[in-house]
PDB file of C-alpha atoms and ligand atoms in Angstrom:
ATOM      1  CA  MET M 668       8.558  25.299 -51.265  1.00 69.00           C
ATOM      2  CA  SER M 669       9.906  28.465 -51.982  1.00 91.00           C
ATOM      3  CA  ALA M 670      13.293  27.804 -53.518  1.00 98.00           C
ATOM      4  CA  VAL M 671      14.017  27.561 -57.271  1.00 98.00           C
ATOM      5  CA  VAL M 672      15.177  24.098 -58.020  1.00 98.00           C
ATOM      6  CA  LEU M 673      18.449  24.092 -60.030  1.00 98.00           C
ATOM      7  CA  TYR M 674      17.905  21.023 -62.299  1.00 98.00           C
ATOM      8  CA  GLY M 675      21.320  19.823 -63.237  1.00 98.00           C
ATOM      9  CA  ARG M 676      19.857  17.478 -65.887  1.00 97.00           C
ATOM     10  CA  GLU M 677      18.140  20.218 -67.618  1.00 98.00           C
ATOM     11  CA  VAL M 678      21.175  22.406 -67.729  1.00 98.00           C
ATOM     12  CA  SER M 679      23.297  19.484 -68.821  1.00 97.00           C
ATOM     13  CA  LYS M 680      21.147  18.558 -71.705  1.00 97.00           C
ATOM     14  CA  GLN M 681      21.371  22.231 -72.905  1.00 97.00           C
ATOM     15  CA  ILE M 682      25.294  22.211 -72.275  1.00 98.00           C
ATOM     16  CA  ARG M 683      25.596  18.951 -74.157  1.00 98.00           C
ATOM     17  CA  ALA M 684      23.654  20.123 -77.156  1.00 98.00           C
ATOM     18  CA  GLU M 685      26.022  23.115 -77.347  1.00 98.00           C
ATOM     19  CA  LEU M 686      29.144  20.725 -76.881  1.00 98.00           C
ATOM     20  CA  LYS M 687      27.890  18.565 -79.819  1.00 98.00           C
ATOM     21  CA  VAL M 688      27.958  21.478 -82.034  1.00 98.00           C
ATOM     22  CA  GLU M 689      31.362  22.088 -80.985  1.00 98.00           C
ATOM     23  CA  VAL M 690      32.402  18.426 -81.606  1.00 98.00           C
ATOM     24  CA  ASP M 691      30.754  18.445 -85.186  1.00 98.00           C
ATOM     25  CA  SER M 692      32.786  21.653 -86.109  1.00 97.00           C
ATOM     26  CA  ILE M 693      36.165  20.215 -84.840  1.00 97.00           C
ATOM     27  CA  LYS M 694      35.641  16.807 -86.435  1.00 97.00           C
ATOM     28  CA  LYS M 695      35.152  18.708 -89.822  1.00 96.00           C
ATOM     29  CA  MET M 696      38.522  20.038 -89.179  1.00 94.00           C
ATOM     30  CA  GLY M 697      39.724  16.319 -88.797  1.00 96.00           C
ATOM     31  CA  LEU M 698      39.814  16.290 -85.169  1.00 97.00           C
ATOM     32  CA  HIS M 699      37.909  13.665 -83.103  1.00 98.00           C
ATOM     33  CA  PRO M 700      37.748  13.855 -79.264  1.00 98.00           C
ATOM     34  CA  GLY M 701      38.535  10.684 -77.918  1.00 98.00           C
ATOM     35  CA  LEU M 702      38.028   9.802 -74.112  1.00 98.00           C
ATOM     36  CA  ALA M 703      39.597   6.390 -72.414  1.00 98.00           C
ATOM     37  CA  VAL M 704      37.775   5.262 -69.587  1.00 98.00           C
ATOM     38  CA  VAL M 705      39.592   2.644 -67.336  1.00 98.00           C
ATOM     39  CA  ILE M 706      37.512   0.467 -64.834  1.00 98.00           C
ATOM     40  CA  VAL M 707      39.306  -1.844 -62.774  1.00 98.00           C
ATOM     41  CA  GLY M 708      37.210  -4.617 -60.954  1.00 97.00           C
ATOM     42  CA  ASN M 709      33.352  -5.113 -60.466  1.00 93.00           C
ATOM     43  CA  ASP M 710      32.065  -2.313 -58.123  1.00 94.00           C
ATOM     44  CA  PRO M 711      28.437  -1.649 -59.114  1.00 92.00           C
ATOM     45  CA  ALA M 712      28.440   2.026 -58.516  1.00 90.00           C
ATOM     46  CA  SER M 713      31.552   2.525 -60.500  1.00 95.00           C
ATOM     47  CA  ARG M 714      30.041   0.504 -63.517  1.00 95.00           C
ATOM     48  CA  VAL M 715      27.055   2.867 -63.552  1.00 93.00           C
ATOM     49  CA  TYR M 716      29.411   5.833 -63.606  1.00 94.00           C
ATOM     50  CA  VAL M 717      31.368   4.508 -66.472  1.00 96.00           C
ATOM     51  CA  ASN M 718      28.101   3.517 -68.462  1.00 96.00           C
ATOM     52  CA  ASN M 719      26.955   7.173 -67.950  1.00 95.00           C
ATOM     53  CA  LYS M 720      30.116   8.722 -69.189  1.00 96.00           C
ATOM     54  CA  LYS M 721      29.933   6.543 -72.360  1.00 96.00           C
ATOM     55  CA  LYS M 722      26.480   7.218 -73.032  1.00 96.00           C
ATOM     56  CA  ALA M 723      27.507  11.194 -72.651  1.00 97.00           C
ATOM     57  CA  CYS M 724      30.159  10.609 -74.870  1.00 98.00           C
ATOM     58  CA  GLU M 725      27.639   9.048 -77.615  1.00 98.00           C
ATOM     59  CA  GLU M 726      25.516  12.071 -77.120  1.00 97.00           C
ATOM     60  CA  VAL M 727      28.141  14.772 -77.599  1.00 98.00           C
ATOM     61  CA  GLY M 728      29.980  12.635 -80.483  1.00 98.00           C
ATOM     62  CA  ILE M 729      33.212  11.822 -78.326  1.00 98.00           C
ATOM     63  CA  ARG M 730      34.800   8.470 -79.052  1.00 98.00           C
ATOM     64  CA  SER M 731      34.676   6.610 -75.883  1.00 98.00           C
ATOM     65  CA  PHE M 732      37.397   3.744 -75.383  1.00 98.00           C
ATOM     66  CA  GLU M 733      36.603   1.391 -72.537  1.00 97.00           C
ATOM     67  CA  TYR M 734      39.299  -0.665 -70.902  1.00 98.00           C
ATOM     68  CA  ALA M 735      37.434  -2.968 -68.261  1.00 98.00           C
ATOM     69  CA  LEU M 736      40.209  -4.670 -66.086  1.00 98.00           C
ATOM     70  CA  PRO M 737      39.870  -7.803 -63.920  1.00 98.00           C
ATOM     71  CA  GLU M 738      39.916  -7.025 -60.078  1.00 97.00           C
ATOM     72  CA  GLU M 739      43.376  -8.887 -59.745  1.00 98.00           C
ATOM     73  CA  THR M 740      44.951  -6.573 -62.120  1.00 98.00           C
ATOM     74  CA  SER M 741      48.538  -5.278 -60.985  1.00 98.00           C
ATOM     75  CA  GLU M 742      49.372  -1.771 -60.325  1.00 98.00           C
ATOM     76  CA  HIS M 743      52.125  -2.169 -62.810  1.00 98.00           C
ATOM     77  CA  GLU M 744      49.852  -3.460 -65.541  1.00 98.00           C
ATOM     78  CA  LEU M 745      47.454  -0.515 -64.998  1.00 98.00           C
ATOM     79  CA  ILE M 746      50.261   2.012 -65.039  1.00 98.00           C
ATOM     80  CA  GLN M 747      51.565   0.127 -68.367  1.00 98.00           C
ATOM     81  CA  LEU M 748      47.981   0.722 -69.925  1.00 98.00           C
ATOM     82  CA  VAL M 749      48.173   4.370 -68.609  1.00 98.00           C
ATOM     83  CA  GLU M 750      51.508   4.613 -70.502  1.00 98.00           C
ATOM     84  CA  THR M 751      50.223   3.401 -73.347  1.00 98.00           C
ATOM     85  CA  LEU M 752      47.068   5.490 -73.596  1.00 98.00           C
ATOM     86  CA  ASN M 753      49.441   8.811 -72.898  1.00 98.00           C
ATOM     87  CA  GLU M 754      51.144   7.626 -76.341  1.00 98.00           C
ATOM     88  CA  ASP M 755      47.863   6.925 -78.180  1.00 98.00           C
ATOM     89  CA  GLU M 756      46.998  10.055 -80.545  1.00 97.00           C
ATOM     90  CA  SER M 757      43.174   9.097 -80.894  1.00 98.00           C
ATOM     91  CA  VAL M 758      43.072   9.193 -76.974  1.00 98.00           C
ATOM     92  CA  HIS M 759      42.685  13.026 -75.804  1.00 98.00           C
ATOM     93  CA  GLY M 760      41.541  12.294 -72.259  1.00 98.00           C
ATOM     94  CA  ILE M 761      42.210   9.517 -69.900  1.00 98.00           C
ATOM     95  CA  LEU M 762      40.024   8.726 -66.699  1.00 97.00           C
ATOM     96  CA  VAL M 763      40.642   6.097 -64.314  1.00 98.00           C
ATOM     97  CA  GLN M 764      37.504   5.270 -62.270  1.00 97.00           C
ATOM     98  CA  LEU M 765      37.863   5.432 -58.816  1.00 96.00           C
ATOM     99  CA  PRO M 766      37.741   3.733 -56.207  1.00 95.00           C
ATOM    100  CA  LEU M 767      40.585   1.240 -57.386  1.00 97.00           C
ATOM    101  CA  PRO M 768      41.090  -2.184 -55.831  1.00 97.00           C
ATOM    102  CA  LYS M 769      42.890  -1.874 -52.224  1.00 97.00           C
ATOM    103  CA  HIS M 770      46.224  -3.672 -53.597  1.00 98.00           C
ATOM    104  CA  ILE M 771      46.511  -0.444 -56.037  1.00 98.00           C
ATOM    105  CA  ASN M 772      47.883   2.855 -54.918  1.00 98.00           C
ATOM    106  CA  GLU M 773      45.808   5.460 -56.666  1.00 97.00           C
ATOM    107  CA  GLU M 774      47.884   8.377 -56.189  1.00 96.00           C
ATOM    108  CA  ARG M 775      50.934   6.438 -58.010  1.00 98.00           C
ATOM    109  CA  VAL M 776      48.508   5.641 -60.935  1.00 98.00           C
ATOM    110  CA  LEU M 777      46.955   9.136 -61.052  1.00 97.00           C
ATOM    111  CA  LEU M 778      50.479  10.429 -61.397  1.00 98.00           C
ATOM    112  CA  LYS M 779      51.374   8.644 -64.311  1.00 98.00           C
ATOM    113  CA  ILE M 780      48.484  10.347 -66.327  1.00 98.00           C
ATOM    114  CA  SER M 781      50.059  12.681 -68.576  1.00 98.00           C
ATOM    115  CA  PRO M 782      48.719  16.321 -67.289  1.00 98.00           C
ATOM    116  CA  VAL M 783      47.538  17.187 -70.990  1.00 98.00           C
ATOM    117  CA  LYS M 784      45.220  14.157 -70.879  1.00 98.00           C
ATOM    118  CA  ASP M 785      44.123  14.503 -67.263  1.00 98.00           C
ATOM    119  CA  VAL M 786      40.432  15.347 -67.746  1.00 98.00           C
ATOM    120  CA  ASP M 787      39.537  14.585 -64.207  1.00 97.00           C
ATOM    121  CA  ALA M 788      42.203  17.432 -63.319  1.00 97.00           C
ATOM    122  CA  PHE M 789      43.538  15.050 -60.420  1.00 96.00           C
ATOM    123  CA  HIS M 790      47.267  15.514 -61.386  1.00 97.00           C
ATOM    124  CA  PRO M 791      49.160  17.500 -58.891  1.00 96.00           C
ATOM    125  CA  PHE M 792      50.373  19.448 -61.882  1.00 97.00           C
ATOM    126  CA  ASN M 793      46.562  20.536 -62.802  1.00 97.00           C
ATOM    127  CA  ILE M 794      45.872  21.044 -59.139  1.00 97.00           C
ATOM    128  CA  GLY M 795      48.724  23.360 -58.974  1.00 97.00           C
ATOM    129  CA  LYS M 796      47.566  25.501 -61.912  1.00 97.00           C
ATOM    130  CA  ILE M 797      43.978  25.583 -60.484  1.00 97.00           C
ATOM    131  CA  MET M 798      45.501  27.112 -57.089  1.00 95.00           C
ATOM    132  CA  ILE M 799      47.128  29.900 -59.327  1.00 95.00           C
ATOM    133  CA  GLY M 800      44.143  30.569 -61.197  1.00 94.00           C
ATOM    134  CA  ASN M 801      45.697  29.488 -64.578  1.00 94.00           C
ATOM    135  CA  TYR M 802      44.280  26.140 -65.781  1.00 95.00           C
ATOM    136  CA  ASP M 803      43.209  24.079 -68.667  1.00 94.00           C
ATOM    137  CA  PHE M 804      41.058  21.723 -66.850  1.00 96.00           C
ATOM    138  CA  LEU M 805      38.706  21.937 -63.781  1.00 97.00           C
ATOM    139  CA  PRO M 806      37.722  19.126 -61.788  1.00 97.00           C
ATOM    140  CA  CYS M 807      34.351  18.423 -63.057  1.00 98.00           C
ATOM    141  CA  THR M 808      32.195  18.312 -60.122  1.00 98.00           C
ATOM    142  CA  PRO M 809      33.311  21.838 -58.951  1.00 98.00           C
ATOM    143  CA  ALA M 810      33.305  22.891 -62.450  1.00 98.00           C
ATOM    144  CA  GLY M 811      29.800  21.707 -62.811  1.00 98.00           C
ATOM    145  CA  ILE M 812      28.677  23.613 -59.699  1.00 98.00           C
ATOM    146  CA  MET M 813      30.127  26.691 -60.911  1.00 98.00           C
ATOM    147  CA  GLU M 814      28.515  26.401 -64.224  1.00 98.00           C
ATOM    148  CA  LEU M 815      24.919  26.001 -62.474  1.00 98.00           C
ATOM    149  CA  ILE M 816      25.475  28.890 -60.498  1.00 98.00           C
ATOM    150  CA  HIS M 817      26.632  31.155 -63.255  1.00 98.00           C
ATOM    151  CA  ARG M 818      23.766  30.112 -65.889  1.00 97.00           C
ATOM    152  CA  ALA M 819      21.334  30.692 -62.779  1.00 98.00           C
ATOM    153  CA  GLY M 820      22.642  34.500 -62.970  1.00 98.00           C
ATOM    154  CA  ILE M 821      23.816  33.942 -59.129  1.00 98.00           C
ATOM    155  CA  CYS M 822      26.513  36.512 -58.558  1.00 98.00           C
ATOM    156  CA  LEU M 823      29.137  35.326 -56.112  1.00 98.00           C
ATOM    157  CA  GLU M 824      31.580  38.559 -55.701  1.00 98.00           C
ATOM    158  CA  GLY M 825      31.641  39.251 -51.941  1.00 98.00           C
ATOM    159  CA  LYS M 826      29.141  36.728 -51.014  1.00 98.00           C
ATOM    160  CA  GLU M 827      29.821  34.408 -47.873  1.00 98.00           C
ATOM    161  CA  CYS M 828      30.449  31.008 -49.245  1.00 98.00           C
ATOM    162  CA  VAL M 829      30.667  27.942 -47.015  1.00 99.00           C
ATOM    163  CA  VAL M 830      32.065  24.651 -48.445  1.00 99.00           C
ATOM    164  CA  ILE M 831      31.333  21.822 -46.036  1.00 98.00           C
ATOM    165  CA  GLY M 832      33.974  18.953 -47.023  1.00 98.00           C
ATOM    166  CA  ARG M 833      37.867  19.241 -47.613  1.00 98.00           C
ATOM    167  CA  SER M 834      38.434  16.386 -50.147  1.00 97.00           C
ATOM    168  CA  ASN M 835      40.585  16.810 -52.995  1.00 95.00           C
ATOM    169  CA  ILE M 836      38.085  15.947 -55.717  1.00 94.00           C
ATOM    170  CA  VAL M 837      35.341  18.287 -54.573  1.00 97.00           C
ATOM    171  CA  GLY M 838      35.779  20.440 -51.120  1.00 98.00           C
ATOM    172  CA  LYS M 839      39.225  21.765 -51.799  1.00 98.00           C
ATOM    173  CA  PRO M 840      39.099  22.668 -55.449  1.00 98.00           C
ATOM    174  CA  MET M 841      35.374  24.058 -54.903  1.00 98.00           C
ATOM    175  CA  SER M 842      36.502  26.424 -52.340  1.00 98.00           C
ATOM    176  CA  MET M 843      39.308  27.711 -54.937  1.00 98.00           C
ATOM    177  CA  LEU M 844      36.865  28.453 -57.577  1.00 98.00           C
ATOM    178  CA  LEU M 845      34.541  30.468 -55.436  1.00 98.00           C
ATOM    179  CA  LEU M 846      37.622  32.268 -54.338  1.00 98.00           C
ATOM    180  CA  HIS M 847      38.343  32.973 -58.032  1.00 98.00           C
ATOM    181  CA  ASP M 848      35.028  34.279 -58.301  1.00 98.00           C
ATOM    182  CA  ASN M 849      35.663  36.864 -55.515  1.00 98.00           C
ATOM    183  CA  ALA M 850      33.461  34.994 -52.844  1.00 98.00           C
ATOM    184  CA  THR M 851      34.732  35.131 -49.218  1.00 98.00           C
ATOM    185  CA  VAL M 852      35.208  31.348 -48.716  1.00 98.00           C
ATOM    186  CA  THR M 853      35.005  29.253 -45.196  1.00 98.00           C
ATOM    187  CA  ILE M 854      35.976  25.504 -45.631  1.00 98.00           C
ATOM    188  CA  CYS M 855      34.411  23.225 -42.833  1.00 98.00           C
ATOM    189  CA  HIS M 856      35.048  19.531 -42.122  1.00 98.00           C
ATOM    190  CA  SER M 857      34.227  16.973 -39.578  1.00 98.00           C
ATOM    191  CA  ARG M 858      36.519  18.720 -36.825  1.00 98.00           C
ATOM    192  CA  THR M 859      34.709  22.006 -37.316  1.00 98.00           C
ATOM    193  CA  LYS M 860      33.273  23.434 -34.073  1.00 98.00           C
ATOM    194  CA  ASN M 861      30.003  25.193 -34.156  1.00 98.00           C
ATOM    195  CA  LEU M 862      29.083  23.959 -37.509  1.00 98.00           C
ATOM    196  CA  LYS M 863      25.347  25.111 -37.565  1.00 98.00           C
ATOM    197  CA  ASP M 864      26.691  28.809 -36.631  1.00 98.00           C
ATOM    198  CA  VAL M 865      29.220  28.893 -39.393  1.00 98.00           C
ATOM    199  CA  CYS M 866      26.658  27.654 -42.001  1.00 98.00           C
ATOM    200  CA  LYS M 867      24.143  29.821 -40.954  1.00 98.00           C
ATOM    201  CA  ARG M 868      26.425  32.660 -42.136  1.00 98.00           C
ATOM    202  CA  ALA M 869      26.425  31.520 -45.843  1.00 98.00           C
ATOM    203  CA  ASP M 870      24.905  33.212 -48.524  1.00 98.00           C
ATOM    204  CA  VAL M 871      26.038  30.022 -50.586  1.00 98.00           C
ATOM    205  CA  LEU M 872      26.170  26.792 -48.782  1.00 99.00           C
ATOM    206  CA  VAL M 873      27.926  23.772 -50.906  1.00 99.00           C
ATOM    207  CA  VAL M 874      27.469  20.461 -49.111  1.00 98.00           C
ATOM    208  CA  ALA M 875      29.947  17.728 -49.886  1.00 98.00           C
ATOM    209  CA  ILE M 876      29.766  15.354 -46.797  1.00 98.00           C
ATOM    210  CA  GLY M 877      28.500  11.859 -47.717  1.00 98.00           C
ATOM    211  CA  LYS M 878      26.325  11.473 -45.068  1.00 98.00           C
ATOM    212  CA  PRO M 879      22.285  11.251 -45.769  1.00 98.00           C
ATOM    213  CA  GLU M 880      20.214  14.363 -45.323  1.00 98.00           C
ATOM    214  CA  ILE M 881      22.652  15.515 -42.416  1.00 98.00           C
ATOM    215  CA  ILE M 882      22.217  19.101 -43.372  1.00 98.00           C
ATOM    216  CA  ASP M 883      18.588  20.325 -42.512  1.00 98.00           C
ATOM    217  CA  ALA M 884      16.821  23.800 -42.307  1.00 98.00           C
ATOM    218  CA  ASP M 885      18.561  24.736 -39.058  1.00 98.00           C
ATOM    219  CA  TYR M 886      21.881  25.043 -40.876  1.00 98.00           C
ATOM    220  CA  VAL M 887      20.540  27.296 -43.591  1.00 98.00           C
ATOM    221  CA  LYS M 888      20.259  30.956 -43.666  1.00 98.00           C
ATOM    222  CA  PRO M 889      16.960  32.339 -45.311  1.00 98.00           C
ATOM    223  CA  GLY M 890      17.370  33.028 -49.101  1.00 98.00           C
ATOM    224  CA  ALA M 891      20.674  31.148 -49.104  1.00 98.00           C
ATOM    225  CA  VAL M 892      21.748  29.317 -52.160  1.00 98.00           C
ATOM    226  CA  VAL M 893      22.219  25.478 -51.326  1.00 98.00           C
ATOM    227  CA  ILE M 894      24.282  23.022 -53.340  1.00 99.00           C
ATOM    228  CA  ASP M 895      24.077  19.425 -52.484  1.00 98.00           C
ATOM    229  CA  VAL M 896      26.912  17.389 -53.720  1.00 98.00           C
ATOM    230  CA  GLY M 897      26.335  14.330 -51.732  1.00 98.00           C
ATOM    231  CA  ILE M 898      25.171  11.083 -53.162  1.00 96.00           C
ATOM    232  CA  ASN M 899      23.844   8.329 -50.673  1.00 96.00           C
ATOM    233  CA  ARG M 900      21.894   5.202 -51.395  1.00 94.00           C
ATOM    234  CA  LEU M 901      19.490   4.241 -48.426  1.00 96.00           C
ATOM    235  CA  PRO M 902      18.954   0.761 -47.356  1.00 96.00           C
ATOM    236  CA  ASP M 903      15.589   0.807 -49.471  1.00 96.00           C
ATOM    237  CA  GLY M 904      17.535   1.662 -52.618  1.00 92.00           C
ATOM    238  CA  LYS M 905      16.504   5.349 -52.937  1.00 95.00           C
ATOM    239  CA  LEU M 906      19.148   7.957 -53.666  1.00 95.00           C
ATOM    240  CA  VAL M 907      19.239  10.941 -51.506  1.00 98.00           C
ATOM    241  CA  GLY M 908      21.821  13.960 -50.937  1.00 98.00           C
ATOM    242  CA  ASP M 909      23.417  15.441 -47.726  1.00 98.00           C
ATOM    243  CA  VAL M 910      20.683  17.942 -47.541  1.00 98.00           C
ATOM    244  CA  ASN M 911      17.216  17.542 -46.345  1.00 98.00           C
ATOM    245  CA  PHE M 912      15.428  18.653 -49.586  1.00 98.00           C
ATOM    246  CA  GLU M 913      11.980  18.936 -47.961  1.00 97.00           C
ATOM    247  CA  SER M 914      12.911  21.207 -45.042  1.00 98.00           C
ATOM    248  CA  VAL M 915      15.711  23.326 -46.873  1.00 98.00           C
ATOM    249  CA  SER M 916      13.737  24.187 -49.999  1.00 98.00           C
ATOM    250  CA  GLU M 917      11.187  26.025 -47.714  1.00 98.00           C
ATOM    251  CA  ILE M 918      13.921  28.445 -46.734  1.00 98.00           C
ATOM    252  CA  ALA M 919      16.523  28.736 -49.758  1.00 98.00           C
ATOM    253  CA  SER M 920      16.167  30.890 -52.645  1.00 98.00           C
ATOM    254  CA  TYR M 921      17.932  28.022 -54.969  1.00 98.00           C
ATOM    255  CA  ILE M 922      18.590  24.508 -54.199  1.00 98.00           C
ATOM    256  CA  THR M 923      19.892  21.729 -56.180  1.00 98.00           C
ATOM    257  CA  PRO M 924      17.928  18.170 -56.029  1.00 98.00           C
ATOM    258  CA  VAL M 925      19.413  14.690 -55.548  1.00 98.00           C
ATOM    259  CA  PRO M 926      19.339  13.088 -58.092  1.00 97.00           C
ATOM    260  CA  GLY M 927      19.321  15.227 -61.133  1.00 97.00           C
ATOM    261  CA  GLY M 928      21.578  18.141 -59.848  1.00 98.00           C
ATOM    262  CA  VAL M 929      25.069  18.253 -59.506  1.00 98.00           C
ATOM    263  CA  GLY M 930      25.627  14.699 -60.830  1.00 96.00           C
ATOM    264  CA  PRO M 931      24.729  14.904 -64.460  1.00 96.00           C
ATOM    265  CA  MET M 932      26.660  18.351 -64.717  1.00 98.00           C
ATOM    266  CA  THR M 933      29.767  16.399 -63.362  1.00 97.00           C
ATOM    267  CA  ILE M 934      29.560  14.265 -66.462  1.00 97.00           C
ATOM    268  CA  THR M 935      29.077  16.925 -68.676  1.00 98.00           C
ATOM    269  CA  MET M 936      31.967  18.619 -67.520  1.00 98.00           C
ATOM    270  CA  LEU M 937      34.088  15.855 -68.449  1.00 98.00           C
ATOM    271  CA  MET M 938      32.744  16.129 -71.954  1.00 98.00           C
ATOM    272  CA  LYS M 939      33.936  19.758 -71.779  1.00 98.00           C
ATOM    273  CA  ASN M 940      37.165  18.962 -70.825  1.00 98.00           C
ATOM    274  CA  THR M 941      37.855  15.964 -73.217  1.00 98.00           C
ATOM    275  CA  ILE M 942      37.023  18.292 -76.014  1.00 98.00           C
ATOM    276  CA  LYS M 943      39.503  21.084 -74.500  1.00 98.00           C
ATOM    277  CA  ALA M 944      42.117  18.398 -74.517  1.00 98.00           C
ATOM    278  CA  ALA M 945      41.584  17.213 -78.087  1.00 98.00           C
ATOM    279  CA  GLN M 946      41.857  21.033 -79.043  1.00 97.00           C
ATOM    280  CA  LEU M 947      45.136  21.523 -76.834  1.00 96.00           C
ATOM    281  CA  SER M 948      46.511  18.443 -78.648  1.00 96.00           C
ATOM    282  CA  LYS M 949      46.658  20.659 -81.687  1.00 90.00           C
ATOM    283  CA  GLU M 950      48.586  23.357 -80.225  1.00 83.00           C
TER     284      GLU M 950
HETATM  285  P1  NAD J2194      35.265  12.308 -48.746  1.00 65.39           P
HETATM  286  O1  NAD J2194      34.781  11.485 -47.889  1.00 65.39           O
HETATM  287  O2  NAD J2194      36.644  12.339 -49.363  1.00 65.39           O
HETATM  288  O3  NAD J2194      35.044  13.873 -48.102  1.00 65.39           O
HETATM  289  C1  NAD J2194      33.960  13.911 -47.103  1.00 65.39           C
HETATM  290  C2  NAD J2194      34.168  15.350 -46.567  1.00 65.39           C
HETATM  291  O4  NAD J2194      33.103  15.620 -45.330  1.00 65.39           O
HETATM  292  C3  NAD J2194      35.553  15.331 -45.389  1.00 65.39           C
HETATM  293  O5  NAD J2194      36.308  16.309 -45.807  1.00 65.39           O
HETATM  294  C4  NAD J2194      35.159  15.378 -43.857  1.00 65.39           C
HETATM  295  O6  NAD J2194      35.974  16.108 -43.090  1.00 65.39           O
HETATM  296  C5  NAD J2194      33.747  16.217 -44.166  1.00 65.39           C
HETATM  297  N1  NAD J2194      32.694  15.564 -43.181  1.00 65.39           N
HETATM  298  C6  NAD J2194      32.426  14.451 -42.680  1.00 65.39           C
HETATM  299  N2  NAD J2194      31.551  14.339 -41.820  1.00 65.39           N
HETATM  300  C7  NAD J2194      31.085  15.420 -41.333  1.00 65.39           C
HETATM  301  C8  NAD J2194      30.347  15.998 -40.574  1.00 65.39           C
HETATM  302  N3  NAD J2194      29.590  15.587 -39.896  1.00 65.39           N
HETATM  303  N4  NAD J2194      30.558  17.416 -40.574  1.00 65.39           N
HETATM  304  C9  NAD J2194      31.198  18.143 -41.527  1.00 65.39           C
HETATM  305  N5  NAD J2194      31.973  17.760 -42.187  1.00 65.39           N
HETATM  306  C10 NAD J2194      31.943  16.453 -42.159  1.00 65.39           C
HETATM  307  O7  NAD J2194      33.903  12.864 -49.705  1.00 65.39           O
HETATM  308  P2  NAD J2194      33.901  13.398 -51.231  1.00 65.39           P
HETATM  309  O8  NAD J2194      34.611  12.680 -52.255  1.00 65.39           O
HETATM  310  O9  NAD J2194      34.178  14.900 -51.198  1.00 65.39           O
HETATM  311  O10 NAD J2194      32.237  13.195 -51.674  1.00 65.39           O
HETATM  312  C11 NAD J2194      31.473  13.806 -50.755  1.00 65.39           C
HETATM  313  C12 NAD J2194      29.979  13.341 -51.117  1.00 65.39           C
HETATM  314  O11 NAD J2194      29.747  13.734 -52.624  1.00 65.39           O
HETATM  315  C13 NAD J2194      29.721  11.757 -51.301  1.00 65.39           C
HETATM  316  O12 NAD J2194      28.515  11.645 -51.026  1.00 65.39           O
HETATM  317  C14 NAD J2194      30.101  11.656 -52.565  1.00 65.39           C
HETATM  318  O13 NAD J2194      29.397  10.294 -53.264  1.00 65.39           O
HETATM  319  C15 NAD J2194      29.379  12.796 -53.621  1.00 65.39           C
HETATM  320  N6  NAD J2194      30.070  13.076 -54.676  1.00 65.39           N
HETATM  321  C16 NAD J2194      29.143  13.433 -55.707  1.00 65.39           C
HETATM  322  C17 NAD J2194      29.782  13.933 -57.017  1.00 65.39           C
HETATM  323  C18 NAD J2194      28.680  14.350 -57.904  1.00 65.39           C
HETATM  324  O14 NAD J2194      28.850  14.236 -58.943  1.00 65.39           O
HETATM  325  N7  NAD J2194      27.311  14.561 -57.720  1.00 65.39           N
HETATM  326  C19 NAD J2194      30.890  13.769 -57.128  1.00 65.39           C
HETATM  327  C20 NAD J2194      31.875  13.473 -56.142  1.00 65.39           C
HETATM  328  C21 NAD J2194      31.607  13.019 -55.013  1.00 65.39           C
END
């Protein structure tokens, strides 16, 4: 293997230690950041994510408030809870764990979260602010990737960056952040023609598809930086990314592993956003 592995888990530990110092100092000024996490139903993957978010809160000294609602909760009841949390001064960030049960319209619920408490940065107001480059919160996964890239000392200016995936939570905001760093950005998706050829142009390849190990060394230019966002569970229970780590790590310059790469950074950025929301509440 020739690539340097970007261990998000390790970088996260370092950032969480920095955030803890920040929380300790704002607590001394009488401000205790609080995050409300709302989960509806019994999706096991969502349960794991919520538990990890609570653990991260403990680690950095953020108060966490969990609201675990039954599967049959109505959209109206969920919106009522969000509105109560919007008014609650001890809650600075509100996170509604997705996916929601099918009878609840996610978009309508997310729209009800006050933009100043929208620590996932999914509200159209915050998405708009990201587009114009004047934002308070960044969506956690793309923000975590940017931290990993910056802390590794990788310069993006003028680089060819290819993002595979155009979701609202990963692909689209990721492309915008790369653009803000003066990269030349191409977005690919399921209808892209000649995907391999486009990917082979990339100095930085960000993969957010959701298909196990679909990207192998044939898609990668030697020396490229490869960021694997995918989280896929194989039938035997093993977690893998969208990138075939074994073959790609032979030719890439940097690569993120799964697990232990982008995932921990995502949760760390949620902590960062919650602290920011608490600070903004005093401005
Ligand atoms: P999504 O399903 O909303 O989007 C997937 C994208 O991949 C779509 O835009 C689609 O056009 C594209 N795509 C699908 N098949 C393709 C193909 N064969 N070739 C090229 N493009 C193709 O998914 P998402 O929410 O963006 O998540 C993507 C992956 O990232 C999932 O595995 C998800 O679990 C993972 N994820 C990880 C984190 C993290 O913290 N590590 C956070 C969010 C999502």
